[in-house]
């Protein structure tokens, strides 16, 4: 090991260096794993933060990815140590994984800080596993590199490609409309998810993996290599090598996660048709590193950004196609001057340098800048008396004719009310109605679930209606689509104006004017405000209670108020 590394007194030498009683304890117990003495000679100790779990199918292959990271770490002269953190499986966890994003971030932060680590590799895949690990690691601010687990291979069903989530939504609507048999629906189950990896649409997992790359906190091509492609394992190996160098260079997370990096992420998110969930995750991550970022930055930075990538749910193709077409490096090169090409990345080079030689191999999947799929694809931030602190809509996934709309509201007070009422033949709804869901924000549900893309009433589907304006304080899956206004802030449960909407009120949506308006007189709204009371909650203890008491609103990233910021990696006291 070169002297410069040892002379820098790596953080880990405070545990593993020396000959006193504490150093004996730190090394001796570790040696029960068959670790030889020379691994404790002052070389960089690299934590591999693993979200492997059989309850998180998207991350179930991560032990193997960790093995390849270890190869790279050893090869570069480091000492890898894998450790688990709570894993968040999107498809199984109740009431929603988002309730636990901040909890996992605490697990990650404290696991890193409490242990003898000099650098960290974050293994991330299923939706919330990416932001939670980035947030926790950012609050420690060690050299850190993100490795995503990769998307599944394309779903294949009866000669057609089908995509995670997106086709679940559309096929289930077809079943409800009587256009698809239940037997065919069940048959599609085995055809949609047929390999290791996360959702292969441009849902939240693929969006966040792309953002890892756009932020510069992952290696180029991180986002799109399929999980089962051998090059995914090469990437993991190279990340293991690189993190050892990053420790030697003291390339800590905050040197990469700058304001420019966040602006790049917002712009790339627009160009790929990425998930609205990126908004809350980037706001929360920026809060951890101390980069000023506000909801309006998404509109300002995303304004005029072209949609270049033709992937579901905004377009036609899937992540496997995206990788073969050139992936994020090709998008970054295509965007050129629209990005801050000088932003530093974990490679030690800039974003622009990393993508300088990137090629596009399929112009149907990644369009040239001069011929975008859509000219203005950035997430739009709406305001008005219904969303004083903002709301968002994803124009690339919406119906153009509904982007300016006035209609009477059909109100669902909470998700149970929605489920009980939506298919009632007597529901006073037509295609001009605006569906309104309350009680699905951070505090109200609790946990800010992905229920904003409410299924349409059966009687609408039977009439061939495929989209209606839907508004709520919820999020929606990144795989979902429709003219869906989300993240209304303040949420209904915090006493936001959304709580005051009643059946039959007129609501006006004007995306171009960035307006969301409840057409009810101020006098009447004041009367309803005086009569409003928060709903009783059954959560009187434990983490859910802590979350409800401390969660910030959507426009602030829904982090816990006491987690904003960072504390670094120092720990003053020994354990014995
Ligand atoms: Fe895990 Fe979609 S369910 S990424």
PDB file of C-alpha atoms and ligand atoms in Angstrom, residues 56-59 88-91 125-128 152 164-165 193 197-201 203-206 477 479, ligand 1:
ATOM      1  CA  UNK A  56     -37.490  -7.126  -2.771  1.00  0.00           C
ATOM      2  CA  UNK A  57     -37.549  -9.111  -6.008  1.00  0.00           C
ATOM      3  CA  UNK A  58     -35.966  -6.254  -7.947  1.00  0.00           C
ATOM      4  CA  UNK A  59     -32.872  -6.518  -5.711  1.00  0.00           C
ATOM      5  CA  UNK A  88     -37.814  -1.641   0.342  1.00  0.00           C
ATOM      6  CA  UNK A  89     -39.716  -3.869  -2.076  1.00  0.00           C
ATOM      7  CA  UNK A  90     -42.211  -1.776  -3.977  1.00  0.00           C
ATOM      8  CA  UNK A  91     -44.669  -4.532  -4.780  1.00  0.00           C
ATOM      9  CA  UNK A 125     -32.488  -1.008  -7.548  1.00  0.00           C
ATOM     10  CA  UNK A 126     -36.154  -1.025  -6.596  1.00  0.00           C
ATOM     11  CA  UNK A 127     -37.618   2.486  -6.463  1.00  0.00           C
ATOM     12  CA  UNK A 128     -36.978   3.753  -2.927  1.00  0.00           C
ATOM     13  CA  UNK A 152     -35.207  -6.726 -16.138  1.00  0.00           C
ATOM     14  CA  UNK A 164     -43.564  -3.422 -15.851  1.00  0.00           C
ATOM     15  CA  UNK A 165     -46.340  -1.439 -14.294  1.00  0.00           C
ATOM     16  CA  UNK A 193     -41.216 -10.274 -15.228  1.00  0.00           C
ATOM     17  CA  UNK A 197     -33.711  -6.817 -12.235  1.00  0.00           C
ATOM     18  CA  UNK A 198     -36.006  -3.911 -11.556  1.00  0.00           C
ATOM     19  CA  UNK A 199     -38.914  -2.537 -13.610  1.00  0.00           C
ATOM     20  CA  UNK A 200     -37.819  -2.207 -17.229  1.00  0.00           C
ATOM     21  CA  UNK A 201     -40.084   0.712 -18.107  1.00  0.00           C
ATOM     22  CA  UNK A 203     -40.533   3.979 -14.046  1.00  0.00           C
ATOM     23  CA  UNK A 204     -39.075   5.288 -10.844  1.00  0.00           C
ATOM     24  CA  UNK A 205     -36.335   2.654 -10.532  1.00  0.00           C
ATOM     25  CA  UNK A 206     -35.010   3.312 -14.052  1.00  0.00           C
ATOM     26  CA  UNK A 477     -45.903   5.140  -9.975  1.00  0.00           C
ATOM     27  CA  UNK A 479     -44.716   3.507 -14.744  1.00  0.00           C
TER      28      UNK A 479
HETATM   29 FE1  LIG B   1     -39.158  -2.739  -7.984  1.00  0.00          FE
HETATM   30 FE2  LIG B   1     -40.637  -1.515  -9.961  1.00  0.00          FE
HETATM   31  S1  LIG B   1     -41.292  -2.866  -8.382  1.00  0.00           S
HETATM   32  S2  LIG B   1     -38.563  -1.343  -9.510  1.00  0.00           S
END
